[in-house]
Coordinates of C-alpha atoms and ligand atoms in Angstrom, one line a residue:
X1 CA 61.3 51.6 24.9
X2 CA 58.8 54.2 26.0
X3 CA 59.9 57.7 27.1
X4 CA 59.3 57.1 30.8
X5 CA 59.8 59.8 33.3
X6 CA 62.6 59.2 35.8
X7 CA 60.6 59.3 39.0
X8 CA 63.1 58.2 41.6
X9 CA 63.1 60.6 44.6
X10 CA 65.7 63.3 43.9
X11 CA 68.0 65.0 46.4
X12 CA 67.6 68.7 46.6
X13 CA 70.1 70.7 44.5
X14 CA 73.2 71.5 46.6
X15 CA 72.9 68.3 48.6
X16 CA 75.0 65.2 47.9
X17 CA 73.5 62.8 45.4
X18 CA 72.1 59.5 46.7
X19 CA 74.3 56.4 47.1
X20 CA 75.8 55.3 43.8
X21 CA 78.6 53.8 41.8
X22 CA 80.0 55.7 38.8
X23 CA 81.3 53.3 36.2
X24 CA 83.7 54.9 33.8
X25 CA 84.2 53.1 30.4
X26 CA 87.4 54.4 28.9
X27 CA 89.0 54.7 32.4
X28 CA 92.6 55.2 31.0
X29 CA 91.5 57.7 28.3
X30 CA 92.3 61.3 27.9
X31 CA 88.9 62.6 28.8
X32 CA 88.8 60.6 32.0
X33 CA 92.2 61.9 33.1
X34 CA 91.8 65.5 32.1
X35 CA 88.1 66.1 33.0
X36 CA 86.3 63.4 34.8
X37 CA 88.8 62.6 37.6
X38 CA 89.4 66.3 38.4
X39 CA 85.6 66.8 38.3
X40 CA 85.0 64.0 40.7
X41 CA 87.7 65.3 43.0
X42 CA 86.0 68.8 43.0
X43 CA 82.7 67.3 43.7
X44 CA 84.2 65.4 46.7
X45 CA 85.8 68.7 47.8
X46 CA 82.5 70.5 47.7
X47 CA 80.9 67.5 49.6
X48 CA 78.5 66.8 46.7
X49 CA 79.4 63.1 46.5
X50 CA 77.6 60.8 48.9
X51 CA 79.4 59.0 51.7
X52 CA 78.1 55.8 50.0
X53 CA 80.0 56.3 46.7
X54 CA 82.4 54.3 44.6
X55 CA 84.0 54.8 41.2
X56 CA 84.9 51.8 39.0
X57 CA 87.1 52.4 36.0
X58 CA 86.6 50.0 33.1
X59 CA 89.6 49.7 30.7
X60 CA 91.8 47.5 28.7
X61 CA 95.1 48.1 30.6
X62 CA 96.7 45.4 32.8
X63 CA 96.1 47.4 36.0
X64 CA 95.0 46.4 39.4
X65 CA 93.0 48.7 41.8
X66 CA 96.3 50.1 43.3
X67 CA 97.8 50.9 39.9
X68 CA 94.7 52.8 39.0
X69 CA 94.7 54.7 42.2
X70 CA 98.3 55.7 41.5
X71 CA 97.3 56.8 38.0
X72 CA 94.5 58.8 39.4
X73 CA 96.8 60.5 41.9
X74 CA 99.1 61.5 39.0
X75 CA 96.2 62.8 36.9
X76 CA 95.0 65.0 39.8
X77 CA 98.4 66.3 40.3
X78 CA 98.7 67.3 36.6
X79 CA 95.1 68.5 36.0
X80 CA 94.3 70.2 39.3
X81 CA 96.8 73.1 39.0
X82 CA 95.5 74.7 42.2
X83 CA 96.8 71.8 44.3
X84 CA 95.0 68.8 45.8
X85 CA 93.7 68.4 49.4
X86 CA 95.3 65.1 50.6
X87 CA 92.3 64.1 52.7
X88 CA 89.8 64.6 49.9
X89 CA 92.0 62.7 47.6
X90 CA 92.4 59.8 50.0
X91 CA 88.6 59.7 50.5
X92 CA 88.2 59.4 46.7
X93 CA 91.0 56.8 46.2
X94 CA 89.6 54.5 48.9
X95 CA 86.4 54.3 46.8
X96 CA 88.2 53.8 43.5
X97 CA 88.4 50.4 41.7
X98 CA 89.6 49.2 38.4
X99 CA 88.2 46.5 36.2
X100 CA 90.1 45.1 33.2
X101 CA 87.8 44.2 30.3
X102 CA 87.0 44.3 26.7
X103 CA 83.8 45.9 25.3
X104 CA 83.3 43.0 22.9
X105 CA 83.6 40.3 25.6
X106 CA 80.2 39.4 27.1
X107 CA 82.0 37.6 29.9
X108 CA 83.7 40.8 31.0
X109 CA 80.3 42.3 31.7
X110 CA 79.2 39.3 33.8
X111 CA 82.4 39.8 35.9
X112 CA 81.8 43.6 36.0
X113 CA 78.4 42.8 37.5
X114 CA 79.9 40.7 40.2
X115 CA 82.4 43.5 41.0
X116 CA 79.6 46.0 41.2
X117 CA 77.4 43.8 43.4
X118 CA 80.4 43.2 45.7
X119 CA 81.0 46.9 45.8
X120 CA 77.4 47.6 46.6
X121 CA 77.8 45.3 49.7
X122 CA 81.0 47.0 50.8
X123 CA 80.1 50.6 50.1
X124 CA 76.3 50.6 50.6
X125 CA 75.8 52.0 47.1
X126 CA 72.4 50.2 46.8
X127 CA 72.7 49.1 43.2
X128 CA 72.4 52.7 41.7
X129 CA 74.8 53.0 38.8
X130 CA 75.9 55.9 36.6
X131 CA 77.6 54.4 33.5
X132 CA 79.8 57.0 31.8
X133 CA 80.8 56.2 28.2
X134 CA 84.0 58.1 27.8
X135 CA 84.8 55.9 24.7
X136 CA 84.9 56.0 21.0
X137 CA 81.4 56.5 19.6
X138 CA 81.4 53.2 17.6
X139 CA 81.3 51.4 21.0
X140 CA 78.3 53.3 22.5
X141 CA 75.7 50.8 21.2
X142 CA 77.8 47.7 22.0
X143 CA 78.5 48.7 25.6
X144 CA 74.8 49.6 26.3
X145 CA 73.7 46.3 24.8
X146 CA 76.1 44.3 26.9
X147 CA 75.1 46.3 30.1
X148 CA 71.5 45.5 29.3
X149 CA 72.2 41.8 28.7
X150 CA 73.6 41.3 32.2
X151 CA 70.9 43.5 33.8
X152 CA 73.1 46.4 34.6
X153 CA 70.6 49.0 33.3
X154 CA 67.6 47.3 34.9
X155 CA 65.9 49.7 37.3
X156 CA 63.5 47.3 38.9
X157 CA 63.3 47.3 42.7
X158 CA 63.6 51.1 43.1
X159 CA 67.2 51.3 41.8
X160 CA 68.3 53.9 39.3
X161 CA 70.7 53.2 36.4
X162 CA 71.7 55.9 34.0
X163 CA 74.0 56.2 31.0
X164 CA 76.0 59.3 30.1
X165 CA 76.9 59.4 26.4
X166 CA 79.7 61.7 25.3
X167 CA 79.8 63.5 22.0
X168 CA 80.0 63.1 19.0
X169 CA 76.4 61.8 19.0
X170 CA 76.4 60.4 15.4
X171 CA 78.1 62.0 12.5
X172 CA 75.0 63.1 10.5
X173 CA 71.2 62.8 10.8
X174 CA 70.8 59.1 9.8
X175 CA 73.6 58.0 12.1
X176 CA 72.2 60.1 15.0
X177 CA 68.8 58.5 14.5
X178 CA 70.3 55.0 14.4
X179 CA 72.2 55.6 17.6
X180 CA 69.1 57.0 19.3
X181 CA 67.3 53.8 18.2
X182 CA 70.1 51.6 19.5
X183 CA 70.1 53.2 22.9
X184 CA 66.3 53.4 23.2
X185 CA 66.1 49.7 22.5
X186 CA 67.8 49.1 25.8
X187 CA 67.0 52.2 27.9
X188 CA 64.1 54.6 28.3
X189 CA 64.8 58.2 27.5
X190 CA 65.0 59.2 31.2
X191 CA 68.0 57.0 31.6
X192 CA 70.0 58.6 28.7
X193 CA 72.1 61.6 29.5
X194 CA 73.7 63.0 26.2
X195 CA 76.4 65.3 27.3
X196 CA 77.3 68.7 25.7
X197 CA 80.0 70.2 28.0
X198 CA 79.0 73.7 26.9
X199 CA 75.9 73.3 29.0
X200 CA 78.1 72.8 32.1
X201 CA 79.8 76.2 31.7
X202 CA 78.7 78.8 34.2
X203 CA 78.6 81.5 31.6
X204 CA 76.4 79.5 29.3
X205 CA 74.0 78.7 32.1
X206 CA 74.0 82.4 33.0
X207 CA 72.4 83.3 29.7
X208 CA 69.2 81.9 31.1
X209 CA 69.7 83.7 34.5
X210 CA 70.4 87.0 32.7
X211 CA 67.4 86.7 30.5
X212 CA 64.8 85.4 32.9
X213 CA 65.9 86.7 36.3
X214 CA 66.0 90.3 35.2
X215 CA 63.1 92.4 34.0
X216 CA 65.1 94.8 31.8
X217 CA 66.1 92.5 28.9
X218 CA 63.0 90.6 28.0
X219 CA 60.9 93.5 26.6
X220 CA 63.7 94.4 24.1
X221 CA 64.8 90.8 23.3
X222 CA 63.1 90.6 19.9
X223 CA 63.1 91.8 16.3
X224 CA 61.9 95.3 17.2
X225 CA 65.0 96.2 19.0
X226 CA 67.7 93.7 18.0
X227 CA 69.3 94.1 14.6
X228 CA 71.2 90.8 14.5
X229 CA 73.1 88.3 16.7
X230 CA 76.7 87.1 16.3
X231 CA 78.1 84.0 17.9
X232 CA 81.8 83.3 17.8
X233 CA 83.5 80.2 19.2
X234 CA 87.1 80.8 18.2
X235 CA 90.1 78.7 19.2
X236 CA 93.7 79.6 18.8
X237 CA 94.9 76.0 19.1
X238 CA 95.0 73.7 16.1
X239 CA 93.8 70.1 16.2
X240 CA 96.5 69.0 18.6
X241 CA 96.7 65.2 18.9
X242 CA 93.1 64.7 17.6
X243 CA 93.8 64.7 13.9
X244 CA 92.5 61.2 13.5
X245 CA 89.1 62.1 14.8
X246 CA 89.0 65.6 13.5
X247 CA 89.9 64.9 9.9
X248 CA 86.8 62.7 9.7
X249 CA 84.6 65.2 11.5
X250 CA 85.5 68.8 10.6
X251 CA 84.6 72.0 12.2
X252 CA 80.9 71.9 11.3
X253 CA 80.2 68.5 12.9
X254 CA 82.6 69.1 15.8
X255 CA 81.1 72.4 17.0
X256 CA 77.8 73.5 15.3
X257 CA 75.0 71.1 15.9
X258 CA 76.1 70.9 19.5
X259 CA 78.0 73.7 21.2
X260 CA 76.9 76.6 18.9
X261 CA 73.3 75.4 18.8
X262 CA 73.3 75.4 22.6
X263 CA 74.3 79.0 22.5
X264 CA 71.7 79.8 19.9
X265 CA 68.8 78.1 21.7
X266 CA 69.5 79.6 25.1
X267 CA 69.8 83.1 23.5
X268 CA 66.7 82.7 21.4
X269 CA 64.3 80.5 23.3
X270 CA 61.0 81.6 24.7
X271 CA 60.7 81.8 28.5
X272 CA 60.0 78.3 29.7
X273 CA 57.0 78.0 32.1
X274 CA 59.3 76.2 34.6
X275 CA 62.8 74.8 34.8
X276 CA 61.6 71.3 34.5
X277 CA 64.0 69.4 32.2
X278 CA 61.4 68.7 29.5
X279 CA 59.9 72.2 29.6
X280 CA 63.3 73.8 29.0
X281 CA 64.3 71.3 26.3
X282 CA 60.9 71.8 24.6
X283 CA 61.7 75.5 24.2
X284 CA 65.2 74.8 23.0
X285 CA 64.0 72.3 20.5
X286 CA 61.3 74.8 19.2
X287 CA 64.1 77.2 18.3
X288 CA 65.9 74.6 16.3
X289 CA 62.7 73.6 14.5
X290 CA 62.3 77.3 13.5
X291 CA 65.6 77.4 11.7
X292 CA 64.9 76.6 8.1
X293 CA 67.5 74.2 6.7
X294 CA 69.5 75.9 4.0
X295 CA 68.7 75.0 0.4
X296 CA 71.5 73.9 -1.9
X297 CA 71.7 77.4 -3.3
X298 CA 71.8 78.9 0.1
X299 CA 74.6 76.7 1.2
X300 CA 76.7 78.3 -1.4
X301 CA 75.9 81.8 -0.3
X302 CA 75.2 81.5 3.4
X303 CA 77.8 79.0 4.6
X304 CA 81.5 79.5 4.4
X305 CA 84.2 76.8 5.0
X306 CA 87.9 77.3 5.5
X307 CA 91.1 75.4 6.4
X308 CA 94.1 76.9 8.0
X309 CA 97.5 77.1 6.3
X310 CA 100.8 78.0 7.9
X311 CA 100.9 81.0 10.1
X312 CA 101.6 82.2 13.6
X313 CA 100.3 81.5 17.1
X314 CA 101.4 84.0 19.7
X315 CA 104.5 85.0 17.6
X316 CA 105.5 81.3 17.0
X317 CA 105.4 79.9 13.5
X318 CA 103.0 77.1 13.2
X319 CA 102.3 74.5 10.4
X320 CA 99.3 74.1 8.2
X321 CA 96.3 71.8 9.1
X322 CA 97.5 69.3 6.4
X323 CA 100.8 68.9 8.2
X324 CA 99.2 68.0 11.5
X325 CA 99.8 64.4 12.8
X326 CA 97.2 61.9 11.6
X327 CA 95.7 64.4 9.1
X328 CA 95.5 63.5 5.4
X329 CA 98.1 65.5 3.5
X330 CA 95.5 66.4 0.9
X331 CA 92.7 66.8 3.4
X332 CA 89.5 68.6 2.3
X333 CA 88.2 68.8 5.9
X334 CA 87.2 72.3 7.1
X335 CA 88.7 73.8 10.2
X336 CA 86.5 76.9 10.0
X337 CA 82.8 77.5 9.4
X338 CA 80.7 80.6 9.3
X339 CA 77.0 80.6 8.6
X340 CA 74.1 83.0 8.4
X341 CA 71.0 81.4 9.9
X342 CA 67.4 82.6 10.3
X343 CA 65.0 81.8 13.0
X344 CA 61.5 82.0 11.6
X345 CA 59.2 82.8 14.4
X346 CA 57.5 86.0 15.6
X347 CA 60.3 87.0 17.9
X348 CA 63.2 86.6 15.4
X349 CA 61.8 87.0 11.9
X350 CA 64.4 89.0 9.9
X351 CA 67.0 89.0 12.6
X352 CA 70.0 87.1 11.2
X353 CA 72.1 84.9 13.5
X354 CA 75.7 84.9 12.2
X355 CA 77.8 82.1 13.7
X356 CA 81.4 81.2 13.2
X357 CA 83.9 78.8 14.7
X358 CA 87.3 77.6 13.8
X359 CA 90.7 76.3 14.9
X360 CA 94.0 78.4 14.8
X361 CA 92.1 81.7 14.8
X362 CA 93.6 84.8 16.1
X363 CA 92.4 84.5 19.7
X364 CA 90.6 82.1 21.9
X365 CA 87.2 83.7 22.3
X366 CA 83.7 82.5 22.8
X367 CA 81.0 85.2 22.9
X368 CA 77.4 86.0 22.0
X369 CA 76.9 89.5 20.7
X370 CA 73.5 91.1 20.7
X371 CA 73.6 94.0 18.3
X372 CA 70.7 96.4 18.8
X373 CA 69.1 98.7 16.2
X374 CA 70.1 102.3 15.6
X375 CA 68.2 105.1 17.2
X376 CA 65.5 106.3 14.8
X377 CA 66.5 109.9 14.7
X378 CA 69.7 111.8 15.5
X379 CA 69.5 114.8 17.8
X380 CA 73.2 115.5 18.2
X381 CA 74.2 117.7 15.3
X382 CA 77.9 116.8 15.5
X383 CA 77.4 113.1 14.9
X384 CA 75.5 111.7 11.9
X385 CA 73.2 108.9 12.9
X386 CA 75.2 106.4 10.7
X387 CA 78.4 107.3 12.6
X388 CA 76.8 106.4 15.9
X389 CA 77.8 103.0 17.1
X390 CA 74.9 100.9 18.1
X391 CA 74.3 99.5 21.5
X392 CA 75.8 96.1 21.9
X393 CA 75.4 93.6 24.6
X394 CA 78.2 91.0 24.7
X395 CA 77.9 87.8 26.7
X396 CA 81.5 86.8 27.3
X397 CA 81.6 83.0 27.6
X398 CA 85.4 82.4 27.7
X399 CA 88.2 83.0 28.4
X400 CA 86.8 86.3 29.6
X401 CA 83.7 85.6 31.7
X402 CA 81.1 88.3 32.1
X403 CA 78.7 90.6 30.3
X404 CA 79.4 94.0 28.8
X405 CA 77.1 96.7 27.3
X406 CA 78.4 99.2 24.8
X407 CA 76.6 102.5 24.6
X408 CA 77.2 106.1 23.6
X409 CA 78.2 108.8 26.1
X410 CA 78.9 112.5 25.9
X411 CA 82.6 113.3 25.9
X412 CA 83.1 116.0 28.6
X413 CA 83.5 119.5 27.2
X414 CA 81.6 122.4 25.8
X415 CA 80.9 120.7 22.4
X416 CA 78.4 117.9 22.2
X417 CA 80.4 115.0 21.0
X418 CA 79.6 111.3 21.5
X419 CA 81.8 108.3 22.0
X420 CA 81.1 104.6 22.6
X421 CA 81.9 103.5 26.2
X422 CA 81.6 100.1 28.0
X423 CA 79.8 98.9 31.1
X424 CA 81.7 95.8 32.1
X425 CA 80.7 93.0 34.5
X426 CA 83.4 90.4 35.2
X427 CA 82.6 87.2 37.1
X428 CA 86.0 87.3 38.8
X429 CA 85.2 90.8 40.3
X430 CA 82.1 89.6 42.0
X431 CA 82.5 85.9 42.6
X432 CA 86.0 84.9 43.7
X433 CA 85.7 81.5 42.3
X434 CA 87.8 79.9 39.6
X435 CA 85.8 78.8 36.7
X436 CA 84.9 75.1 36.7
X437 CA 85.4 72.8 33.6
X438 CA 81.7 72.3 33.5
X439 CA 82.0 68.6 34.1
X440 CA 81.4 68.9 37.9
X441 CA 78.0 70.3 37.3
X442 CA 77.1 67.8 34.6
X443 CA 78.2 64.8 36.6
X444 CA 76.4 66.0 39.7
X445 CA 73.2 66.6 37.6
X446 CA 73.4 63.1 36.2
X447 CA 73.8 61.7 39.6
X448 CA 70.8 63.5 41.0
X449 CA 68.8 62.6 37.8
X450 CA 68.2 66.1 36.5
X451 CA 68.4 66.0 32.7
X452 CA 67.8 69.8 32.0
X453 CA 71.5 70.3 31.0
X454 CA 71.5 67.2 28.7
X455 CA 70.4 66.8 25.2
X456 CA 67.2 65.0 24.4
X457 CA 66.8 62.5 21.5
X458 CA 64.6 64.8 19.4
X459 CA 66.7 67.9 20.0
X460 CA 69.8 66.1 18.7
X461 CA 68.0 64.9 15.6
X462 CA 66.5 68.4 14.8
X463 CA 70.0 69.9 15.2
X464 CA 71.5 67.4 12.7
X465 CA 68.6 68.1 10.4
X466 CA 69.6 71.8 10.3
X467 CA 73.2 71.1 9.3
X468 CA 72.6 68.1 7.0
X469 CA 72.1 70.1 3.8
X470 CA 75.5 71.8 4.4
X471 CA 77.2 68.5 5.0
X472 CA 75.7 67.1 1.8
X473 CA 76.6 70.0 -0.4
X474 CA 80.1 70.2 1.0
X475 CA 80.6 66.5 0.6
X476 CA 79.5 66.8 -3.1
X477 CA 81.7 69.8 -3.9
X478 CA 85.4 69.4 -3.0
X479 CA 86.8 72.7 -1.9
X480 CA 89.4 74.0 -4.4
X481 CA 90.8 76.9 -2.4
X482 CA 92.1 75.1 0.7
X483 CA 94.1 76.2 2.7
X484 CA 92.3 79.5 2.5
X485 CA 93.2 81.2 5.8
X486 CA 96.5 81.7 7.6
X487 CA 96.9 80.3 11.1
X488 CA 96.5 83.2 13.6
X489 CA 94.0 85.2 11.5
X490 CA 90.2 85.5 11.8
X491 CA 89.5 83.0 9.1
X492 CA 88.9 83.2 5.3
X493 CA 88.0 86.5 3.7
X494 CA 84.6 84.9 2.6
X495 CA 83.6 84.9 6.3
X496 CA 84.0 88.7 6.4
X497 CA 82.2 89.0 3.1
X498 CA 79.3 86.9 4.4
X499 CA 78.4 89.5 7.0
X500 CA 79.7 92.6 5.2
X501 CA 77.3 91.9 2.3
X502 CA 74.6 92.8 4.7
X503 CA 76.3 96.0 5.8
X504 CA 77.4 94.4 9.1
X505 CA 80.8 93.4 10.7
X506 CA 82.1 90.8 13.0
X507 CA 83.1 92.1 16.3
X508 CA 86.8 91.3 16.2
X509 CA 88.7 92.3 19.3
Ligands
BG6_601 C1 85.0 69.8 21.8 C2 85.5 69.8 20.4 O1 83.7 69.3 21.9 O2 85.0 71.2 22.3 C3 86.9 70.4 20.4 O3 85.6 68.4 20.0 C4 86.9 71.8 20.9 O4 87.4 70.3 19.0 C5 86.3 71.8 22.3 O5 88.3 72.2 21.0 C6 86.1 73.2 22.8 O6 85.7 73.2 24.1 P1 86.1 74.4 25.0 O7 85.4 74.1 26.3 O8 87.6 74.5 25.1 O9 85.5 75.7 24.4

């Protein structure tokens, strides 16, 4: 179908969305319990849900409405550690329903339609539906097709109907293209909201605010002043209970074409001419188009993979990846990736972007490091220019949330001696709010129909195109040295070598 703009009248940001029903497919699943229900509760708490609202959970369990409400109460208790306001919870529970059905059963969708129409009558939700696919990706196409067959994505008569699609969006370029086609057969692009929860994080959104709401950064945000950029998304946990999925996916698919590329594009994009969804996403996509896919030879020298062996996490002994539940005992799946990427445009030519991500690393840390060039000439006799540390701007995404700037200062005393010091902004010091999971903002944006924080079809495909050569070479060459890093370390030694070959170092804390 054509890429039609979504031209329903939008509520202003900060006001509740218009009347609607949110239909959650995968209502009993982990994502729904951990993220979506708490996010809905928080939106209700902030009065960002409309009075005319309902939530319908679609799942396979033998539950009635009341059972589901009890389940929801338990989830909120578990995943809202700050406690729950009983009035807000009751408000939400009153509007919660459960529908038992099977994705493969066309009849189930006919009955779902009846329930939604009845709920429209009772709750005044006006036939506006946000379908949220919190389900295994192999069902995305089927569910959308079934919804379409019974008219549940039909927007005629001024209604809006949108579909939120969770990741993973495909597992390589051909499958992502096929999925885009499948969805676009039933929906126009303005109805599809491909989620990447990194875009819901305050600190990620703040990259744009920092760059484009302050005059000081933009003049130096280029190859003349910046030596290189490092992006680290390190997790200290292992694969936990997701071995079945992860062993098929691996670190590259799981983190790079999505979360890491969001961080790259927001850091590297040109200023958009407005914050219109398509204008911002055009600029992000242009960055990805400027990353030349690695050649086969470059994959060998610029991409590093690793898998964790036994080791320690916070002083406790932990097992290897291959010993995790539902992981093949001879698995060749990577749990760590590091890459050196280039962005070939006028702003970034010759400025390498080093990225790395992995499980069971030493610390949980997500950060973007902007490393500036050295001063051209040293005026302070006591310190040779090469001993001077360079200015570094660090965007702390999580768990620390803030921005810090490292620079040289004179140590007090009669001798001129320099030492690096730190200027540190922490969110918590200024804004006394607890960080949100990101899902609140994304759900709200989908309800008001603003797609800026969601991935567009072409962006997803370009991103897969960048990583495809690495997937291909790695699939063809079985790694012989796995496990090649110990749990609780910063990854394989090849990752250090990748950056040290260029005379640079990872900023390990
Ligand atoms: C998910 C990945 O998309 O992001 C997980 O599938 C990963 O493997 C998670 O752990 C990281 O998200 P966050 O918000 O904890 O950084």
